[in-house]
Amino acid sequence: MADETLQADTPGFDAWLASRSTALTRFAYLVTGNRHEAEEALQSALTSACAKWSRVSRADDPEAYVRRMVVNAHVSWWRSFRRRETPVDDVRDDRSGADPAVTTTEGDRVWRLCATLPARQRAAVVLRFYEDMSYSQIATVLQCSESTARGHIHRALGALRRTIEEEHDDG
């Protein structure tokens, strides 16, 4: 019976995933900081979402639901290993017309700084500044209150600001 339900729900899931896979992949990469962890977190979330698609599809915003699953999968992974890795891949946007060397250097610097943030702060920054979400949307994805989401971003920006000032003072 469960297999029949999964088969009946799969076409809706497949169509939804086809339309949202690029955005979800980008989101997972931005949250995790590298391709391998992004693929792992996204695969875990999508496997679970497919199995529960009848419930997920009834949510107010299925994409936010799956994004929250991606964040949770990454946080669970991070907690289980208690380590952080340096990102190895870049997300490049060549539409700007800027010098690719400068863009890559600055982008790499930003990612190295973001990689130093705790997972939930990094996720909040990604959601706010890369995904352009409101604080209430961020709170929904991170399963916290709006004030906690604001606090994550405030602390993250403060930490980034201090690190940049220290680099500037040293240089």
PDB file of C-alpha atoms in Angstrom:
ATOM      1  CA  MET A   1       0.000   0.000   0.000  1.00  0.00           C
ATOM      2  CA  ALA A   2       2.817   2.454   0.844  1.00  0.00           C
ATOM      3  CA  ASP A   3       4.479   1.688  -2.505  1.00  0.00           C
ATOM      4  CA  GLU A   4       1.212   2.409  -4.324  1.00  0.00           C
ATOM      5  CA  THR A   5       0.905   5.761  -2.525  1.00  0.00           C
ATOM      6  CA  LEU A   6       4.496   6.661  -3.361  1.00  0.00           C
ATOM      7  CA  GLN A   7       3.961   5.749  -7.018  1.00  0.00           C
ATOM      8  CA  ALA A   8       0.768   7.806  -7.186  1.00  0.00           C
ATOM      9  CA  ASP A   9       2.499  10.834  -5.630  1.00  0.00           C
ATOM     10  CA  THR A  10       5.730  10.593  -7.627  1.00  0.00           C
ATOM     11  CA  PRO A  11       4.509  12.339 -10.831  1.00  0.00           C
ATOM     12  CA  GLY A  12       3.577  15.448  -8.833  1.00  0.00           C
ATOM     13  CA  PHE A  13       6.920  15.338  -7.069  1.00  0.00           C
ATOM     14  CA  ASP A  14       8.801  14.801 -10.337  1.00  0.00           C
ATOM     15  CA  ALA A  15       7.125  17.806 -11.973  1.00  0.00           C
ATOM     16  CA  TRP A  16       7.735  19.988  -8.935  1.00  0.00           C
ATOM     17  CA  LEU A  17      11.374  18.894  -8.692  1.00  0.00           C
ATOM     18  CA  ALA A  18      11.962  19.509 -12.400  1.00  0.00           C
ATOM     19  CA  SER A  19      10.871  23.117 -11.960  1.00  0.00           C
ATOM     20  CA  ARG A  20      12.771  23.748  -8.694  1.00  0.00           C
ATOM     21  CA  SER A  21      15.913  21.560  -8.898  1.00  0.00           C
ATOM     22  CA  THR A  22      18.285  24.329 -10.005  1.00  0.00           C
ATOM     23  CA  ALA A  23      17.189  26.682  -7.223  1.00  0.00           C
ATOM     24  CA  LEU A  24      17.333  23.901  -4.624  1.00  0.00           C
ATOM     25  CA  THR A  25      20.795  22.836  -5.755  1.00  0.00           C
ATOM     26  CA  ARG A  26      22.043  26.421  -5.566  1.00  0.00           C
ATOM     27  CA  PHE A  27      20.452  26.840  -2.151  1.00  0.00           C
ATOM     28  CA  ALA A  28      22.039  23.637  -0.844  1.00  0.00           C
ATOM     29  CA  TYR A  29      25.441  24.749  -2.133  1.00  0.00           C
ATOM     30  CA  LEU A  30      25.117  28.164  -0.518  1.00  0.00           C
ATOM     31  CA  VAL A  31      24.059  26.662   2.808  1.00  0.00           C
ATOM     32  CA  THR A  32      26.753  23.988   2.930  1.00  0.00           C
ATOM     33  CA  GLY A  33      29.659  25.752   1.268  1.00  0.00           C
ATOM     34  CA  ASN A  34      30.737  22.968  -1.069  1.00  0.00           C
ATOM     35  CA  ARG A  35      29.352  20.713  -3.748  1.00  0.00           C
ATOM     36  CA  HIS A  36      29.773  17.371  -1.985  1.00  0.00           C
ATOM     37  CA  GLU A  37      27.929  18.409   1.181  1.00  0.00           C
ATOM     38  CA  ALA A  38      25.281  20.167  -0.918  1.00  0.00           C
ATOM     39  CA  GLU A  39      24.633  17.002  -2.898  1.00  0.00           C
ATOM     40  CA  GLU A  40      24.438  14.936   0.293  1.00  0.00           C
ATOM     41  CA  ALA A  41      22.062  17.336   2.072  1.00  0.00           C
ATOM     42  CA  LEU A  42      19.875  17.809  -0.992  1.00  0.00           C
ATOM     43  CA  GLN A  43      19.703  14.079  -1.717  1.00  0.00           C
ATOM     44  CA  SER A  44      18.719  13.359   1.864  1.00  0.00           C
ATOM     45  CA  ALA A  45      16.046  16.057   1.818  1.00  0.00           C
ATOM     46  CA  LEU A  46      14.633  15.034  -1.568  1.00  0.00           C
ATOM     47  CA  THR A  47      14.511  11.357  -0.616  1.00  0.00           C
ATOM     48  CA  SER A  48      12.511  12.242   2.460  1.00  0.00           C
ATOM     49  CA  ALA A  49      10.336  14.754   0.570  1.00  0.00           C
ATOM     50  CA  CYS A  50       9.494  12.188  -2.122  1.00  0.00           C
ATOM     51  CA  ALA A  51       8.490   9.618   0.474  1.00  0.00           C
ATOM     52  CA  LYS A  52       6.297  12.198   2.219  1.00  0.00           C
ATOM     53  CA  TRP A  53       5.206  14.113  -0.896  1.00  0.00           C
ATOM     54  CA  SER A  54       1.485  13.918  -0.153  1.00  0.00           C
ATOM     55  CA  ARG A  55       2.132  15.803   3.114  1.00  0.00           C
ATOM     56  CA  VAL A  56       4.872  18.082   1.757  1.00  0.00           C
ATOM     57  CA  SER A  57       2.788  19.146  -1.252  1.00  0.00           C
ATOM     58  CA  ARG A  58      -0.048  20.240   1.053  1.00  0.00           C
ATOM     59  CA  ALA A  59       2.247  22.627   2.957  1.00  0.00           C
ATOM     60  CA  ASP A  60       1.721  26.349   2.408  1.00  0.00           C
ATOM     61  CA  ASP A  61       5.073  26.513   0.631  1.00  0.00           C
ATOM     62  CA  PRO A  62       6.504  23.114  -0.391  1.00  0.00           C
ATOM     63  CA  GLU A  63       9.790  24.690  -1.440  1.00  0.00           C
ATOM     64  CA  ALA A  64      10.297  26.294   1.980  1.00  0.00           C
ATOM     65  CA  TYR A  65       9.488  22.930   3.532  1.00  0.00           C
ATOM     66  CA  VAL A  66      12.160  21.206   1.424  1.00  0.00           C
ATOM     67  CA  ARG A  67      14.661  24.004   2.063  1.00  0.00           C
ATOM     68  CA  ARG A  68      14.148  23.485   5.776  1.00  0.00           C
ATOM     69  CA  MET A  69      14.789  19.768   5.215  1.00  0.00           C
ATOM     70  CA  VAL A  70      18.064  20.648   3.423  1.00  0.00           C
ATOM     71  CA  VAL A  71      19.160  22.874   6.315  1.00  0.00           C
ATOM     72  CA  ASN A  72      18.208  20.208   8.850  1.00  0.00           C
ATOM     73  CA  ALA A  73      20.073  17.514   6.902  1.00  0.00           C
ATOM     74  CA  HIS A  74      23.199  19.670   6.780  1.00  0.00           C
ATOM     75  CA  VAL A  75      23.007  20.638  10.448  1.00  0.00           C
ATOM     76  CA  SER A  76      22.550  16.966  11.377  1.00  0.00           C
ATOM     77  CA  TRP A  77      25.572  16.022   9.297  1.00  0.00           C
ATOM     78  CA  TRP A  78      27.631  18.841  10.783  1.00  0.00           C
ATOM     79  CA  ARG A  79      26.680  17.901  14.324  1.00  0.00           C
ATOM     80  CA  SER A  80      27.491  14.239  13.784  1.00  0.00           C
ATOM     81  CA  PHE A  81      30.997  14.951  12.498  1.00  0.00           C
ATOM     82  CA  ARG A  82      31.699  18.123  14.520  1.00  0.00           C
ATOM     83  CA  ARG A  83      33.930  19.523  11.835  1.00  0.00           C
ATOM     84  CA  ARG A  84      33.896  22.074   9.062  1.00  0.00           C
ATOM     85  CA  GLU A  85      35.412  21.884   5.636  1.00  0.00           C
ATOM     86  CA  THR A  86      36.642  24.594   3.319  1.00  0.00           C
ATOM     87  CA  PRO A  87      34.575  25.051   0.153  1.00  0.00           C
ATOM     88  CA  VAL A  88      36.293  23.701  -2.951  1.00  0.00           C
ATOM     89  CA  ASP A  89      33.952  24.789  -5.729  1.00  0.00           C
ATOM     90  CA  ASP A  90      32.808  28.236  -6.893  1.00  0.00           C
ATOM     91  CA  VAL A  91      29.400  29.351  -8.041  1.00  0.00           C
ATOM     92  CA  ARG A  92      30.118  31.651 -10.965  1.00  0.00           C
ATOM     93  CA  ASP A  93      27.803  34.217 -12.464  1.00  0.00           C
ATOM     94  CA  ASP A  94      29.374  35.540 -15.653  1.00  0.00           C
ATOM     95  CA  ARG A  95      26.422  37.804 -16.546  1.00  0.00           C
ATOM     96  CA  SER A  96      27.858  40.808 -14.713  1.00  0.00           C
ATOM     97  CA  GLY A  97      30.559  41.651 -17.257  1.00  0.00           C
ATOM     98  CA  ALA A  98      33.067  42.191 -14.426  1.00  0.00           C
ATOM     99  CA  ASP A  99      36.626  40.915 -14.581  1.00  0.00           C
ATOM    100  CA  PRO A 100      36.323  37.180 -13.785  1.00  0.00           C
ATOM    101  CA  ALA A 101      39.605  37.185 -11.825  1.00  0.00           C
ATOM    102  CA  VAL A 102      38.396  39.948  -9.506  1.00  0.00           C
ATOM    103  CA  THR A 103      34.930  38.407  -9.188  1.00  0.00           C
ATOM    104  CA  THR A 104      36.395  34.985  -8.382  1.00  0.00           C
ATOM    105  CA  THR A 105      38.871  36.405  -5.871  1.00  0.00           C
ATOM    106  CA  GLU A 106      36.200  38.418  -4.060  1.00  0.00           C
ATOM    107  CA  GLY A 107      33.721  35.533  -4.182  1.00  0.00           C
ATOM    108  CA  ASP A 108      36.335  33.170  -2.776  1.00  0.00           C
ATOM    109  CA  ARG A 109      37.119  35.614   0.006  1.00  0.00           C
ATOM    110  CA  VAL A 110      33.442  35.957   0.914  1.00  0.00           C
ATOM    111  CA  TRP A 111      33.015  32.163   0.986  1.00  0.00           C
ATOM    112  CA  ARG A 112      36.096  31.677   3.127  1.00  0.00           C
ATOM    113  CA  LEU A 113      34.665  34.205   5.576  1.00  0.00           C
ATOM    114  CA  CYS A 114      31.188  32.637   5.497  1.00  0.00           C
ATOM    115  CA  ALA A 115      32.679  29.180   6.028  1.00  0.00           C
ATOM    116  CA  THR A 116      33.918  30.359   9.434  1.00  0.00           C
ATOM    117  CA  LEU A 117      30.347  31.008  10.615  1.00  0.00           C
ATOM    118  CA  PRO A 118      28.334  28.428  12.564  1.00  0.00           C
ATOM    119  CA  ALA A 119      25.959  26.441  10.332  1.00  0.00           C
ATOM    120  CA  ARG A 120      22.728  28.192  11.361  1.00  0.00           C
ATOM    121  CA  GLN A 121      24.254  31.671  11.042  1.00  0.00           C
ATOM    122  CA  ARG A 122      25.649  30.782   7.610  1.00  0.00           C
ATOM    123  CA  ALA A 123      22.241  29.423   6.561  1.00  0.00           C
ATOM    124  CA  ALA A 124      20.531  32.616   7.754  1.00  0.00           C
ATOM    125  CA  VAL A 125      23.006  34.802   5.825  1.00  0.00           C
ATOM    126  CA  VAL A 126      22.550  32.716   2.679  1.00  0.00           C
ATOM    127  CA  LEU A 127      18.770  32.893   2.948  1.00  0.00           C
ATOM    128  CA  ARG A 128      18.794  36.646   3.561  1.00  0.00           C
ATOM    129  CA  PHE A 129      21.430  37.883   1.138  1.00  0.00           C
ATOM    130  CA  TYR A 130      21.622  35.213  -1.562  1.00  0.00           C
ATOM    131  CA  GLU A 131      18.019  34.016  -1.619  1.00  0.00           C
ATOM    132  CA  ASP A 132      16.584  37.455  -0.700  1.00  0.00           C
ATOM    133  CA  MET A 133      14.172  36.035   1.866  1.00  0.00           C
ATOM    134  CA  SER A 134      12.418  38.050   4.548  1.00  0.00           C
ATOM    135  CA  TYR A 135      13.146  37.419   8.215  1.00  0.00           C
ATOM    136  CA  SER A 136       9.812  35.631   8.613  1.00  0.00           C
ATOM    137  CA  GLN A 137      10.629  33.326   5.680  1.00  0.00           C
ATOM    138  CA  ILE A 138      14.069  32.635   7.154  1.00  0.00           C
ATOM    139  CA  ALA A 139      12.459  31.817  10.498  1.00  0.00           C
ATOM    140  CA  THR A 140      10.176  29.336   8.738  1.00  0.00           C
ATOM    141  CA  VAL A 141      13.053  27.598   6.953  1.00  0.00           C
ATOM    142  CA  LEU A 142      15.248  27.459  10.063  1.00  0.00           C
ATOM    143  CA  GLN A 143      12.326  26.514  12.315  1.00  0.00           C
ATOM    144  CA  CYS A 144      12.933  29.333  14.763  1.00  0.00           C
ATOM    145  CA  SER A 145      11.314  32.602  15.748  1.00  0.00           C
ATOM    146  CA  GLU A 146      11.735  35.688  13.600  1.00  0.00           C
ATOM    147  CA  SER A 147      13.765  37.375  16.356  1.00  0.00           C
ATOM    148  CA  THR A 148      16.110  34.371  16.466  1.00  0.00           C
ATOM    149  CA  ALA A 149      16.553  34.580  12.678  1.00  0.00           C
ATOM    150  CA  ARG A 150      17.390  38.288  13.030  1.00  0.00           C
ATOM    151  CA  GLY A 151      19.821  37.406  15.825  1.00  0.00           C
ATOM    152  CA  HIS A 152      21.578  34.802  13.668  1.00  0.00           C
ATOM    153  CA  ILE A 153      22.076  37.373  10.914  1.00  0.00           C
ATOM    154  CA  HIS A 154      23.108  40.126  13.327  1.00  0.00           C
ATOM    155  CA  ARG A 155      25.727  37.905  14.998  1.00  0.00           C
ATOM    156  CA  ALA A 156      26.959  36.595  11.655  1.00  0.00           C
ATOM    157  CA  LEU A 157      27.399  40.085  10.206  1.00  0.00           C
ATOM    158  CA  GLY A 158      29.160  41.210  13.390  1.00  0.00           C
ATOM    159  CA  ALA A 159      31.563  38.272  13.188  1.00  0.00           C
ATOM    160  CA  LEU A 160      32.217  38.932   9.493  1.00  0.00           C
ATOM    161  CA  ARG A 161      32.760  42.635  10.164  1.00  0.00           C
ATOM    162  CA  ARG A 162      35.261  41.892  12.961  1.00  0.00           C
ATOM    163  CA  THR A 163      37.146  39.415  10.781  1.00  0.00           C
ATOM    164  CA  ILE A 164      37.370  41.915   7.910  1.00  0.00           C
ATOM    165  CA  GLU A 165      38.544  44.672  10.265  1.00  0.00           C
ATOM    166  CA  GLU A 166      41.198  42.355  11.728  1.00  0.00           C
ATOM    167  CA  GLU A 167      42.392  41.419   8.233  1.00  0.00           C
ATOM    168  CA  HIS A 168      42.506  45.095   7.290  1.00  0.00           C
ATOM    169  CA  ASP A 169      44.454  46.013  10.437  1.00  0.00           C
ATOM    170  CA  ASP A 170      46.935  43.159   9.851  1.00  0.00           C
ATOM    171  CA  GLY A 171      47.384  43.999   6.173  1.00  0.00           C
TER     172      GLY A 171
END
